[in-house]
Every structure is written in structure tokens, then in C-alpha cells.
Amino acid sequence: MSWWRTPTARRYLFGYTLLAPAVLYVGLLVGVPFLFSLYLAMSDASVGSPVARFVGIENFASALENAVFYTALRNTIVFTVGAGILKGLLGTTLAFLLLQPFKGRKVIRALVVIPFTLPIAVSVLGWKWMFDSQFSVINWALSRLSLIGTYGSPDWPVWLGQPGLALLSVMFVNVWRGFPFSAIVLLAGLTSVPPEILDAAKVDGASFLQRFRKVIVPMIAPILFIGSAFDTVFTLSDLSIVYLLTNGGPDGATEILPTLAYNTGIRGGALGRGAAISLFLFPLLLPAIILLLRTLRRRQY
Amino acid sequence: MATLVVPAPRSQRHKELRRHLLVYAGLTPFLVIAVFPIFWMAITAIKQDADLYLVDAVPFWFRQAPTWKNFDFLFHNTSYGAWIVNTMLISFWVSAITILTAVPAGYALARLRLPFAENLGIGIFMTYLVPAIILFIPLARVVSTLDLQDSWWALVVVYPTFTIPFCTWLLMGFFKTVPFEIEEAAMVDGCGQFGALLRVVLPVSWPGIITAIIFSFTLSMQDFLYSLAFVSISEEKPVPLGVATELIRGDIYFWGSLMAGALLVGVPVAIVYNLFLDKFITGITGAAIK
């Protein structure tokens, strides 16, 4: 009997046949484009001309010579790190609150996760209206509380029109959208710690802090890593908040790498330069991806 | 231990009450921040235009009679109807492609004890993390090669790049929970491997498959970048893109219609997503909990 007629060989053949469509689709439309973006980044491809010339690292070099690139890079990092810390703090607080047994827990949980479940373009439009330069409901309330001046006075904040405030505003919307996700991921981790283990540690005389450090943290660490890795990837690569609220303005104050890549590559038609800018995101993404990969693999075996 | 506790119902009830109050007090700011924007969008959607710009009166309620004219405007003066149809068709085709590829793949990875199955599974899942912002420029070339630019079909081709990885991973976890015996019994009864999958495993797996369809829909609805990059003709746009780009004319924002159009599709998506949120979290963290 030849080897390919054995049940094992037939099972393998059957299995890889079932896998083929998914692997091919993802390979052709993620793997190949990813490699293609490396090639594009080293060419002078543009929307108008289909024939592209190889230009080596010229696109990367010209990005590095551009002052706007550094602003975008700095904003991307400030945005991701700042929003990440806030989401972590708020998410942890919310998770511990939701961990308590209380009446109406399910309803409150469902309401508090709304920001994460709304399609992103939809909720950003709502924020754009709330940040309106003249009819902002936030300003109306602050003004009535006498925390800010009246419309037209120098104490009237124009959220999306003043450089410092604009960056804070786009970060705030990212935090608003992301904190429920952090909380729910953490909650899933916390509820996966069996109470018996905590009781056992308590009986052994461990203080709350010790139980937290020695039992809770190691047990929920993997799930936390995965949650924050996901969040980092989505925050780093999301363009819709900035694009819809400020499109990088005022005067580049909220420019981030995704908006710069989009405006250069698609709007400006310089595909090669746009691809090069978006690839600068990759080294920033890599730590999150490696962390995730290691966590996933360690738990598999 | 329990027998030693003297029942003290009154002070206990007080303690319970105090604990509840503390938790509610802690949750209130979160609730307000999470829900207020939705309330504000909803009330804006049914306010008259002039009512939006009355700065002296309290804005949290109607100063003039509520109106449906913002919704009328959407359906009569924009292509909103077409956007809804496009969104539904896109989601339908994306779900179909996703189910046809992710169900067999998830099944093979979970149950056929293939060499490299774990690594392949992780590999497919990792592609979920290659962000659109890196892929959209090369995919723009793919889209124009296929001659699909400015057509919603471009999005049908592109969205499975994130729904297939996610749903394969989700279904892999799901198929692991189906007992092996039912398949073996079917094969003893003379079904081949494929017959067992078709006649025995799939019929008991419909909850997982429904979940995968739901996520194909909701994840497609969360996209903004791909539609922005590939579709610029109004009639071909999906709802989020259409609302975000066609209701702003120069410096003029049609706030009432913007909010109406955003919520009309956003709220159903949020509700469905909400119901399946735990499955989403298990989907991405599943391997870490097991």
C-alpha cells in the first residue's frame, strides 16, 4: 500500500484542502500586498503612471528630510502612549467596579461598552459636533459653570482649532472609544482567576497586595498582554478619528503617520512615498506583535 | 466557620446598601461619558435646525417641536438609500466568502491533527494584525488591476482580509469544543471524513457559524479607511463613508442629518455587537484563557 493511501495521508490531504482557500485568500491579499508595499516603497510609483522606477531608499530618505514627518511621528507616539496609559487606568478602574456583584450589572455593562461597539466613523461624527467651534455642548456646559469665558472671548476653547487642544481632543476620543475594551478584556481575565486560589492564598495569610501581585497579576498577565497589544495595533494604525476630526490640522498639530501616509499616497497620488511612510509604522507595531505572538505560543503548549 | 457567624440582618443590609451606593457612585462618571454622546446625537437628529443653534436656552431638551425632517432629507436629498443597500450587499458577500473559507479552515485546524496546525492557526490569526494602513496602498493597486475602483465590489474583495483571520480563529476555538465522538460515530456508520463534517459536525456547529456571520457584518461596518481610499462615487459608498463625506458641503455641516444617518445604522450595529461582545473578547483572547 503506498503511503498516500494510508488513512493518515488521506486525513492530511483532506485537511490541507480545507485550509487552502483561507490560506490562499489571506496569502494573496495580505501577504503579497505586504511584500508589494516593500517594493512600492522603493519605487517612484504614482497614481498617474503605471510604470514605476526602482529608486532604492529615496522615499524613506525624503520622508526623513521632511519636518512634517517628525511631527507626525512624534504625535503618533504621544497619541498612542498617552491614550494607552489613560485607557489602562480607566479600564482597570471600570473592570474592578464591574467585578463587584450589584443590581443592574448587566444593563450598566451593556451601556458602558457602547463607545466600543459603535462603528468608529459614526461616533467620531458625534464628537465632531460636540467639539463644534461655536455650538459645542461641552462649551455650553463649561460656560454655564463659569469655567470658561463666553463665545468669542479668549477663554473660549476651540477644541479642534487650537494645536494643543486638538491633539488632546483626538486622544480623548480614542480613549473614549477604547476604555470599555480595556475594561472588558481585564474583566474576562479577572473572572478567569478561580476564587478557590484566592481563598487558598488568603488562608495562607497573603495580604491583599501580595495576592494581587503573586496570584492575580500572573494569572491575568497573558490576557492583559493580548488586550493591550490589540489596542496598540488599532490605535497606531487608526486614521478615522484624526481624519474626520481635524485631518491633521490645525497646522499639522494632529498629523499622525496614518493621515500623512493617506494624504501623501492616495490624495497626493505618490504611492511610493505613501507606502514608505506607512512602513515606518511597522517598527512601532513590531513590539506589540512579538509580545502577542509569544503570549499566544506559550499558552498553546 | 459559617455556624459561628451571628446573623445581623440589619447592619448587613446597611453594609450592602453602602457598598451598592459606592459602586454606583464610581460607575456614574463612566456611564455619563459613555452614553451622553449617543443621547446628544439622538436628540440632534430629531431637532429642528434652528433649535440646534439657540445658544441661550438649555440645549439638553427640545425648545422647538421635534421633527423627522432630517431623516426625510437623508432619503430624499442624498443617496442614503443606496448606501444602506450597498452596506447590506457588501456585508452579505463578505460573510459568504468568510464562511466558505473560514469554516473549513477552522475545522481543519481544530480537529484533523495536521502537522504545523498550531503554527498555521497563529499565522492566519497574525494577519488580522497587519493593519489596513500598511495594506491600503498596495491593495489600491490590486483593486485597480481588478478594475474595481469606485465600486463597492472592491470592498467585498478587501474586507475578507480581516474577517477570514478573525473568524478562522474564532471557529477553530469553537470546533475544539464539539465532542470528537459524534464524528467517529458517523464515520463508523459509513460516512467519509467529508460526509461526517457535512452531516454531523456542521449541523451542531450553527451557533459558531452564526457568530462568524455576525462578526463578518459588524467588522465590515467598522471599516472606514478602505472605503475612503477605494470608493469615491456617492452611489457606491457604504453608510459610514457616505454619511461622513456627503453630508458636509464645504464648510456647511448638515448636523441633524449627519447624526440621523450615523445613528440609523450605528445603533443596530452597536446592539448586535453588544450582544456578541463576550464572544468577540473570547475570540481574541481565547488562547490565553484556555
Coordinates of C-alpha atoms in Angstrom, one line a residue:
Chain A
M1 CA 0.0 0.0 0.0
S2 CA 1.5 3.3 -1.0
W3 CA 1.9 6.0 1.7
W4 CA -0.7 8.3 0.2
R5 CA -3.4 5.7 0.5
T6 CA -2.9 5.4 4.3
P7 CA -5.7 7.0 6.5
T8 CA -3.1 9.5 7.9
A9 CA -2.1 10.7 4.4
R10 CA -5.7 11.0 3.4
R11 CA -6.5 12.9 6.5
Y12 CA -3.6 15.3 5.8
L13 CA -4.7 15.8 2.2
F14 CA -8.3 16.4 3.3
G15 CA -7.2 18.8 6.0
Y16 CA -4.9 20.9 3.8
T17 CA -7.5 21.0 1.1
L18 CA -9.9 22.5 3.6
L19 CA -7.3 25.0 4.7
A20 CA -6.3 26.0 1.2
P21 CA -9.0 28.6 0.4
A22 CA -8.4 30.6 3.6
V23 CA -4.6 30.4 3.4
L24 CA -4.7 31.4 -0.3
Y25 CA -7.0 34.3 0.2
V26 CA -5.0 35.7 3.2
G27 CA -1.7 35.0 1.4
L28 CA -2.8 36.7 -1.8
L29 CA -4.4 39.7 -0.2
V30 CA -2.4 40.2 2.9
G31 CA 1.0 38.5 2.4
V32 CA 1.6 39.5 -1.2
P33 CA 0.4 43.1 -0.7
F34 CA 2.6 43.4 2.3
L35 CA 5.7 42.4 0.2
F36 CA 4.4 44.6 -2.6
S37 CA 4.3 47.6 -0.3
L38 CA 8.0 47.0 0.4
Y39 CA 8.6 47.1 -3.3
L40 CA 6.3 50.2 -3.8
A41 CA 8.1 52.0 -1.1
M42 CA 11.3 51.6 -3.1
S43 CA 9.8 52.8 -6.3
D44 CA 8.5 56.1 -7.7
A45 CA 5.1 54.6 -8.4
S46 CA 2.3 57.2 -8.6
V47 CA -1.4 57.0 -9.4
G48 CA -0.9 58.5 -12.8
S49 CA 1.9 56.5 -14.2
P50 CA 1.6 52.7 -14.1
V51 CA 5.3 52.1 -14.8
A52 CA 7.4 52.5 -11.7
R53 CA 11.1 53.0 -11.5
F54 CA 13.2 51.5 -8.7
V55 CA 14.6 54.3 -6.5
G56 CA 16.0 52.4 -3.6
I57 CA 15.7 54.1 -0.2
E58 CA 14.9 57.5 -1.7
N59 CA 11.3 57.6 -0.4
F60 CA 12.4 56.7 3.1
A61 CA 15.2 59.3 2.9
S62 CA 12.9 62.0 1.6
A63 CA 10.4 61.2 4.4
L64 CA 13.1 61.6 7.0
E65 CA 14.1 65.0 5.5
N66 CA 10.5 66.3 5.8
A67 CA 9.7 68.2 9.0
V68 CA 6.1 67.2 8.8
F69 CA 7.2 63.5 9.1
Y70 CA 8.8 64.2 12.5
T71 CA 5.7 66.0 13.7
A72 CA 3.6 63.0 12.6
L73 CA 6.0 60.5 14.2
R74 CA 6.1 62.4 17.5
N75 CA 2.3 62.8 17.5
T76 CA 1.8 59.2 16.7
I77 CA 3.9 58.2 19.7
V78 CA 2.4 60.7 22.1
F79 CA -1.1 59.8 20.9
T80 CA -0.5 56.0 21.3
V81 CA 1.4 56.1 24.6
G82 CA -0.7 58.8 26.2
A83 CA -4.0 57.3 25.2
G84 CA -2.7 53.8 26.1
I85 CA -1.9 54.8 29.7
L86 CA -5.3 56.5 30.1
K87 CA -7.2 53.6 28.7
G88 CA -5.3 51.3 31.0
L89 CA -6.1 53.4 34.1
L90 CA -9.7 53.9 33.3
G91 CA -10.2 50.4 32.0
T92 CA -8.7 48.9 35.2
T93 CA -10.9 51.1 37.4
L94 CA -14.0 50.2 35.5
A95 CA -13.1 46.5 35.5
F96 CA -12.8 46.4 39.2
L97 CA -16.1 48.2 39.6
L98 CA -17.9 45.9 37.2
L99 CA -16.4 42.9 39.1
Q100 CA -18.5 43.7 42.1
P101 CA -21.8 42.0 42.4
F102 CA -24.5 44.7 42.3
K103 CA -28.0 45.1 40.9
G104 CA -28.3 46.2 37.3
R105 CA -24.8 45.0 36.5
K106 CA -25.7 43.6 33.1
V107 CA -27.5 46.7 32.0
I108 CA -24.7 49.0 33.1
R109 CA -22.1 46.9 31.4
A110 CA -24.1 46.9 28.2
L111 CA -24.4 50.7 28.3
V112 CA -20.8 51.4 29.3
V113 CA -19.4 49.4 26.3
I114 CA -21.4 51.4 23.7
P115 CA -18.4 53.5 22.7
F116 CA -16.5 50.5 21.6
T117 CA -19.4 48.8 19.7
L118 CA -20.5 51.8 17.6
P119 CA -18.8 52.0 14.2
I120 CA -15.9 54.3 14.5
A121 CA -16.9 56.8 11.8
V122 CA -20.3 57.1 13.4
S123 CA -19.2 58.1 16.8
V124 CA -16.4 60.4 15.6
L125 CA -19.0 62.4 13.8
G126 CA -20.9 62.8 17.0
W127 CA -17.7 64.1 18.7
K128 CA -17.1 66.4 15.8
W129 CA -20.5 68.0 16.5
M130 CA -19.8 68.2 20.3
F131 CA -16.4 69.8 19.6
D132 CA -18.0 72.4 17.3
S133 CA -16.2 75.7 17.4
Q134 CA -19.4 77.7 18.3
F135 CA -22.2 75.4 19.3
S136 CA -20.2 72.8 21.3
V137 CA -22.4 71.4 24.0
I138 CA -19.3 70.9 26.1
N139 CA -18.5 74.6 25.9
W140 CA -22.1 75.4 26.7
A141 CA -21.9 73.5 29.9
L142 CA -18.5 74.7 30.9
S143 CA -19.5 78.3 30.2
R144 CA -22.6 78.0 32.3
L145 CA -20.4 76.7 35.1
S146 CA -18.2 79.7 34.6
L147 CA -15.2 77.5 33.9
I148 CA -14.6 79.2 30.6
G149 CA -15.5 82.5 29.0
T150 CA -18.2 83.3 26.5
Y151 CA -18.1 82.7 22.8
G152 CA -15.6 84.9 21.1
S153 CA -13.6 85.6 24.3
P154 CA -10.0 84.3 24.6
D155 CA -11.2 81.9 27.3
W156 CA -13.5 80.1 24.9
P157 CA -11.7 76.9 23.9
V158 CA -11.9 75.9 20.2
W159 CA -11.2 72.2 20.7
L160 CA -10.3 71.2 17.2
G161 CA -8.8 74.6 16.2
Q162 CA -6.1 75.1 18.8
P163 CA -3.0 73.0 18.4
G164 CA -2.6 71.7 21.9
L165 CA -6.3 71.2 22.5
A166 CA -6.7 69.5 19.1
L167 CA -4.2 66.8 20.0
L168 CA -5.8 66.3 23.4
S169 CA -9.3 66.1 21.8
V170 CA -8.3 63.4 19.3
M171 CA -6.6 61.5 22.1
F172 CA -9.7 61.9 24.2
V173 CA -11.9 60.4 21.5
N174 CA -9.6 57.4 21.2
V175 CA -9.7 56.9 25.0
W176 CA -13.5 57.2 25.0
R177 CA -13.7 54.5 22.3
G178 CA -11.0 52.2 23.9
F179 CA -11.6 52.2 27.6
P180 CA -14.5 49.9 27.5
F181 CA -12.4 47.4 25.5
S182 CA -9.6 47.5 28.1
A183 CA -12.2 47.1 30.9
I184 CA -13.9 44.1 29.3
V185 CA -10.7 42.3 28.5
L186 CA -9.5 42.8 32.0
L187 CA -12.8 41.7 33.4
A188 CA -12.5 38.5 31.3
G189 CA -9.1 37.9 32.8
L190 CA -10.2 38.6 36.4
T191 CA -13.2 36.4 36.2
S192 CA -10.9 33.6 34.9
V193 CA -9.0 33.6 38.2
P194 CA -10.7 30.8 40.2
P195 CA -11.9 32.2 43.6
E196 CA -10.6 29.0 45.3
I197 CA -7.0 30.1 44.5
L198 CA -7.6 33.5 46.1
D199 CA -9.2 31.9 49.1
A200 CA -6.3 29.5 49.5
A201 CA -3.9 32.4 49.3
K202 CA -6.0 34.3 51.9
V203 CA -5.9 31.3 54.2
D204 CA -2.2 31.1 53.8
G205 CA -2.0 34.6 55.2
A206 CA -1.3 36.6 52.0
S207 CA -2.2 40.2 52.2
F208 CA -4.3 41.9 49.5
L209 CA -1.3 43.4 47.9
Q210 CA 0.5 40.0 47.9
R211 CA -2.5 38.2 46.5
F212 CA -2.7 40.9 43.8
R213 CA 1.0 40.7 42.8
K214 CA 1.6 37.0 43.2
V215 CA -1.8 35.5 42.1
I216 CA -3.9 37.9 40.2
V217 CA -1.2 39.6 38.1
P218 CA 0.5 36.4 36.8
M219 CA -2.9 34.8 36.0
I220 CA -4.2 37.8 34.1
A221 CA -0.9 38.9 32.6
P222 CA -1.3 37.0 29.3
I223 CA -4.8 38.3 28.7
L224 CA -3.6 41.8 29.5
F225 CA -0.8 41.5 27.0
I226 CA -3.1 40.4 24.3
G227 CA -5.6 43.1 25.1
S228 CA -3.0 45.9 25.1
A229 CA -1.2 44.5 22.0
F230 CA -4.5 44.6 20.1
D231 CA -5.3 48.1 21.4
T232 CA -1.9 49.4 20.5
V233 CA -2.1 48.0 16.9
F234 CA -5.5 49.5 16.4
T235 CA -4.6 52.9 17.9
L236 CA -1.3 53.1 15.9
S237 CA -3.0 52.3 12.6
D238 CA -6.3 54.1 13.0
L239 CA -6.8 57.1 10.8
S240 CA -10.5 57.8 11.1
I241 CA -10.5 59.8 14.3
V242 CA -7.9 62.2 13.2
Y243 CA -9.0 62.3 9.6
L244 CA -12.6 63.1 10.4
L245 CA -12.0 65.5 13.3
T246 CA -9.0 67.6 12.2
N247 CA -7.4 65.9 9.1
G248 CA -4.1 66.6 10.8
G249 CA -4.7 70.2 11.5
P250 CA -4.5 72.9 12.7
D251 CA -1.2 73.4 11.0
G252 CA 0.0 69.8 11.4
A253 CA -0.7 69.7 15.2
T254 CA -2.6 66.4 15.0
E255 CA -0.8 64.9 11.9
I256 CA -0.1 61.3 12.6
L257 CA 1.7 58.7 10.4
P258 CA -1.6 57.2 9.1
T259 CA -3.0 60.5 7.9
L260 CA 0.3 61.5 6.4
A261 CA 0.5 58.2 4.5
Y262 CA -3.1 58.6 3.3
N263 CA -2.7 62.2 2.2
T264 CA 0.6 61.5 0.5
G265 CA -0.2 58.2 -1.1
I266 CA -3.9 58.4 -2.1
R267 CA -4.7 62.1 -2.2
G268 CA -1.3 63.2 -3.4
G269 CA -1.1 60.2 -5.7
A270 CA 2.5 59.4 -4.7
L271 CA 2.0 55.7 -4.0
G272 CA 5.7 55.0 -3.4
R273 CA 6.2 57.8 -0.8
G274 CA 2.9 56.9 0.9
A275 CA 3.9 53.3 1.2
A276 CA 7.3 54.3 2.6
I277 CA 5.6 56.4 5.3
S278 CA 3.1 53.7 6.3
L279 CA 6.0 51.2 6.6
F280 CA 7.6 53.4 9.3
L281 CA 4.7 52.2 11.4
F282 CA 5.9 48.7 11.2
P283 CA 8.8 49.0 13.7
L284 CA 6.4 50.7 16.1
L285 CA 3.9 47.8 15.6
L286 CA 6.5 45.1 15.9
P287 CA 6.9 45.0 19.7
A288 CA 3.2 44.6 20.1
I289 CA 3.0 41.8 17.5
I290 CA 6.0 40.0 19.0
L291 CA 4.6 40.2 22.5
L292 CA 1.3 38.8 21.2
L293 CA 2.9 36.0 19.3
R294 CA 5.0 34.9 22.3
T295 CA 2.0 35.0 24.6
L296 CA -0.1 33.0 22.2
R297 CA 2.5 30.4 21.7
R298 CA 3.5 30.0 25.3
R299 CA -0.1 29.3 26.2
Q300 CA -0.6 26.8 23.4
Y301 CA 1.9 24.3 24.6
Chain B
M1 CA -16.9 28.9 60.1
A2 CA -20.4 29.7 58.9
T3 CA -22.1 28.4 62.0
L4 CA -20.1 30.9 64.1
V5 CA -21.4 33.9 62.3
V6 CA -24.2 35.6 64.3
P7 CA -26.9 36.7 61.8
A8 CA -27.1 40.5 61.8
P9 CA -29.6 41.3 59.1
R10 CA -29.9 45.0 59.7
S11 CA -26.3 46.1 59.8
Q12 CA -25.6 43.6 56.9
R13 CA -28.3 45.3 54.8
H14 CA -26.8 48.6 55.6
K15 CA -23.4 47.4 54.6
E16 CA -24.9 46.1 51.3
L17 CA -26.6 49.3 50.7
R18 CA -23.5 51.3 51.3
R19 CA -21.5 49.1 49.0
H20 CA -24.1 49.5 46.3
L21 CA -24.0 53.2 46.6
L22 CA -20.3 53.3 46.4
V23 CA -20.2 51.1 43.3
Y24 CA -22.9 53.2 41.6
A25 CA -21.1 56.4 42.5
G26 CA -17.9 55.1 40.9
L27 CA -19.8 53.9 37.8
T28 CA -21.7 57.2 37.2
P29 CA -18.9 59.2 35.6
F30 CA -18.2 56.2 33.2
L31 CA -21.8 55.9 32.3
V32 CA -22.3 59.6 31.7
I33 CA -19.2 59.7 29.4
A34 CA -20.1 56.6 27.6
V35 CA -23.8 57.4 27.0
F36 CA -24.0 61.2 26.7
P37 CA -22.6 61.4 23.2
I38 CA -25.3 58.9 22.0
F39 CA -28.0 60.9 23.7
W40 CA -26.7 64.1 22.2
M41 CA -26.5 62.6 18.7
A42 CA -30.0 61.2 19.0
I43 CA -31.5 64.5 20.2
T44 CA -29.7 66.4 17.5
A45 CA -31.1 64.0 14.9
I46 CA -34.7 65.0 15.7
K47 CA -34.2 68.6 16.5
Q48 CA -35.1 71.4 14.1
D49 CA -32.2 73.2 12.5
A50 CA -32.9 76.5 14.3
D51 CA -33.1 74.6 17.6
L52 CA -29.5 73.5 17.2
Y53 CA -28.2 77.0 17.2
L54 CA -30.1 78.5 20.1
V55 CA -27.3 79.3 22.5
D56 CA -29.2 80.9 25.3
A57 CA -31.6 78.2 26.3
V58 CA -30.6 74.8 27.9
P59 CA -29.7 72.6 24.9
F60 CA -30.4 69.2 26.5
W61 CA -34.1 69.2 25.5
F62 CA -36.3 70.5 22.7
R63 CA -37.0 74.2 22.6
Q64 CA -38.9 73.7 19.3
A65 CA -41.1 70.7 18.4
P66 CA -39.1 67.6 17.4
T67 CA -39.0 66.7 13.7
W68 CA -38.4 63.9 11.3
K69 CA -37.2 66.1 8.5
N70 CA -33.6 65.2 9.0
F71 CA -34.5 61.7 8.1
D72 CA -36.6 62.9 5.2
F73 CA -33.6 64.8 3.9
L74 CA -31.4 61.7 4.1
F75 CA -33.7 59.6 1.9
H76 CA -34.8 62.4 -0.5
N77 CA -31.7 64.6 -0.9
T78 CA -28.8 62.1 -0.6
S79 CA -28.1 58.6 -1.7
Y80 CA -28.7 57.2 1.8
G81 CA -31.0 54.5 0.5
A82 CA -28.3 53.3 -1.9
W83 CA -25.7 53.4 0.9
I84 CA -27.8 51.1 3.0
V85 CA -28.3 48.7 0.1
N86 CA -24.6 48.8 -0.6
T87 CA -23.7 48.1 3.0
M88 CA -26.1 45.2 3.2
L89 CA -24.8 43.7 -0.1
I90 CA -21.2 44.2 0.9
S91 CA -21.8 42.5 4.3
F92 CA -23.7 39.7 2.6
W93 CA -20.9 38.9 0.2
V94 CA -18.2 39.3 2.8
S95 CA -20.0 36.9 5.1
A96 CA -20.4 34.4 2.3
I97 CA -16.7 34.5 1.4
T98 CA -15.7 34.4 5.1
I99 CA -17.9 31.4 5.9
L100 CA -17.0 29.4 2.9
T101 CA -13.2 29.8 3.7
A102 CA -13.1 30.1 7.5
V103 CA -15.4 27.2 8.4
P104 CA -13.3 24.6 6.6
A105 CA -10.1 26.2 7.7
G106 CA -11.2 26.4 11.4
Y107 CA -12.4 22.8 11.2
A108 CA -9.1 21.5 9.7
L109 CA -7.0 23.4 12.2
A110 CA -9.0 22.2 15.2
R111 CA -9.7 18.6 14.5
L112 CA -7.6 16.9 11.9
R113 CA -4.4 16.8 13.9
L114 CA -2.4 18.3 11.0
P115 CA 1.3 18.8 11.3
F116 CA 2.0 22.6 11.9
A117 CA -1.7 23.2 12.7
E118 CA -1.0 25.4 15.7
N119 CA 1.6 27.5 13.9
L120 CA -0.6 27.8 10.9
G121 CA -3.5 28.9 13.1
I122 CA -1.4 31.5 14.8
G123 CA 0.0 32.6 11.4
I124 CA -3.5 33.1 10.0
F125 CA -4.6 35.0 13.1
M126 CA -1.5 37.2 13.0
T127 CA -2.5 38.5 9.6
Y128 CA -5.5 40.1 11.4
L129 CA -2.9 42.4 13.0
V130 CA -1.3 43.6 9.8
P131 CA -3.2 46.9 9.7
A132 CA -5.1 48.4 6.9
I133 CA -2.9 51.4 6.9
I134 CA 0.1 49.3 5.7
L135 CA -2.0 47.3 3.2
F136 CA -4.2 50.0 1.7
I137 CA -1.7 51.4 -0.8
P138 CA -0.7 48.0 -2.3
L139 CA -4.3 46.9 -2.2
A140 CA -5.2 50.1 -4.2
R141 CA -3.1 48.6 -7.0
V142 CA -4.8 45.2 -6.6
V143 CA -8.2 46.9 -6.8
S144 CA -7.3 48.9 -9.9
T145 CA -5.9 45.7 -11.5
L146 CA -9.2 44.0 -10.9
D147 CA -10.9 47.1 -12.4
L148 CA -13.0 47.6 -9.3
Q149 CA -12.1 51.1 -8.3
D150 CA -15.1 53.2 -7.3
S151 CA -17.2 50.2 -6.9
W152 CA -18.4 48.6 -3.7
W153 CA -17.2 45.3 -5.0
A154 CA -13.7 46.5 -4.2
L155 CA -14.7 46.3 -0.5
V156 CA -16.1 42.8 -0.9
V157 CA -12.7 41.7 -2.1
V158 CA -10.8 43.5 0.6
Y159 CA -12.8 43.1 3.8
P160 CA -12.2 39.3 4.0
T161 CA -8.5 40.1 4.7
F162 CA -9.6 40.8 8.2
T163 CA -12.8 38.8 8.6
I164 CA -11.2 35.5 7.5
P165 CA -8.3 35.6 10.0
F166 CA -10.7 36.6 12.8
C167 CA -13.4 34.1 12.0
T168 CA -11.0 31.2 11.4
W169 CA -9.5 31.7 14.8
L170 CA -13.0 32.0 16.4
L171 CA -14.3 28.9 14.6
M172 CA -11.1 27.0 15.5
G173 CA -11.8 27.6 19.2
F174 CA -15.4 26.6 18.6
F175 CA -14.8 23.4 16.7
K176 CA -12.4 22.3 19.6
T177 CA -15.5 22.2 21.9
V178 CA -17.5 19.8 19.7
P179 CA -17.0 16.3 21.0
F180 CA -14.9 14.0 18.8
E181 CA -17.2 11.0 19.4
I182 CA -20.1 12.3 17.2
E183 CA -17.7 12.4 14.2
E184 CA -16.3 9.0 14.9
A185 CA -19.7 7.5 15.3
A186 CA -20.7 9.0 11.9
M187 CA -17.6 7.6 10.3
V188 CA -18.3 4.1 11.8
D189 CA -21.7 4.4 10.2
G190 CA -20.1 4.7 6.8
C191 CA -19.7 8.5 6.3
G192 CA -16.4 9.6 5.0
Q193 CA -14.5 12.4 6.6
F194 CA -16.2 14.9 4.4
G195 CA -19.6 13.3 5.0
A196 CA -19.1 13.4 8.7
L197 CA -18.2 17.1 8.6
L198 CA -21.2 17.9 6.4
R199 CA -23.8 15.8 8.0
V200 CA -22.8 15.7 11.7
V201 CA -20.4 18.4 12.6
L202 CA -21.9 21.4 10.7
P203 CA -25.4 20.8 12.0
V204 CA -24.3 21.1 15.6
S205 CA -22.0 24.0 14.9
W206 CA -24.5 26.6 13.8
P207 CA -24.0 28.8 16.9
G208 CA -20.4 29.2 15.9
I209 CA -21.2 29.8 12.3
I210 CA -23.9 32.4 13.2
T211 CA -21.3 34.2 15.4
A212 CA -18.9 34.2 12.5
I213 CA -21.5 35.7 10.2
I214 CA -22.3 38.4 12.8
F215 CA -18.7 39.4 13.0
S216 CA -18.3 39.5 9.3
F217 CA -21.1 42.0 9.4
T218 CA -20.0 44.1 12.3
L219 CA -16.3 44.1 11.4
S220 CA -17.2 45.2 7.9
M221 CA -19.2 48.1 9.4
Q222 CA -16.3 49.2 11.5
D223 CA -14.1 49.9 8.4
F224 CA -13.5 53.5 7.3
L225 CA -10.1 53.6 5.7
Y226 CA -10.6 51.1 2.9
S227 CA -13.9 52.6 1.8
L228 CA -12.4 56.1 1.9
A229 CA -9.4 55.0 -0.2
F230 CA -11.2 52.9 -2.8
V231 CA -14.7 54.3 -3.3
S232 CA -15.3 58.0 -4.2
I233 CA -18.6 57.8 -6.2
S234 CA -21.5 58.7 -4.0
E235 CA -23.9 55.9 -5.2
E236 CA -21.3 53.2 -4.4
K237 CA -20.5 54.2 -0.9
P238 CA -21.3 52.2 2.3
V239 CA -23.2 54.1 5.0
P240 CA -20.3 55.2 7.3
L241 CA -18.3 56.7 4.4
G242 CA -21.4 58.2 2.8
V243 CA -22.5 59.9 6.0
A244 CA -19.0 61.2 6.8
T245 CA -18.3 62.6 3.3
E246 CA -21.6 63.6 1.6
L247 CA -23.3 65.5 4.4
I248 CA -20.6 68.1 4.7
R249 CA -20.6 70.5 1.8
G250 CA -17.6 72.8 2.1
D251 CA -18.0 74.5 5.5
I252 CA -21.6 73.6 5.8
Y253 CA -22.4 70.7 8.1
F254 CA -25.9 69.1 8.0
W255 CA -25.6 68.2 11.7
G256 CA -29.1 66.9 12.1
S257 CA -29.0 64.6 9.0
L258 CA -25.4 63.6 9.9
M259 CA -26.5 62.4 13.3
A260 CA -29.6 60.8 11.9
G261 CA -27.7 58.9 9.2
A262 CA -25.0 57.9 11.6
L263 CA -27.3 56.5 14.3
L264 CA -29.8 54.8 12.0
V265 CA -27.1 52.3 11.1
G266 CA -24.8 52.7 14.1
V267 CA -27.4 51.8 16.8
P268 CA -28.4 48.4 15.3
V269 CA -24.7 47.5 14.8
A270 CA -23.9 48.5 18.4
I271 CA -26.8 46.5 19.7
V272 CA -25.8 43.3 17.8
Y273 CA -22.1 43.8 18.6
N274 CA -23.0 44.3 22.3
L275 CA -24.9 41.0 22.4
F276 CA -21.9 39.2 20.9
L277 CA -19.2 41.2 22.7
D278 CA -18.2 38.3 25.0
K279 CA -17.7 36.1 22.0
F280 CA -15.5 38.8 20.4
I281 CA -13.4 39.0 23.6
T282 CA -13.1 35.2 23.8
G283 CA -12.2 35.2 20.1
I284 CA -9.2 37.4 20.5
T285 CA -8.1 36.2 24.0
G286 CA -9.4 32.7 23.9
A287 CA -6.0 31.1 23.6
A288 CA -4.8 32.9 26.7
I289 CA -7.6 31.8 28.9
K290 CA -7.6 28.1 27.9

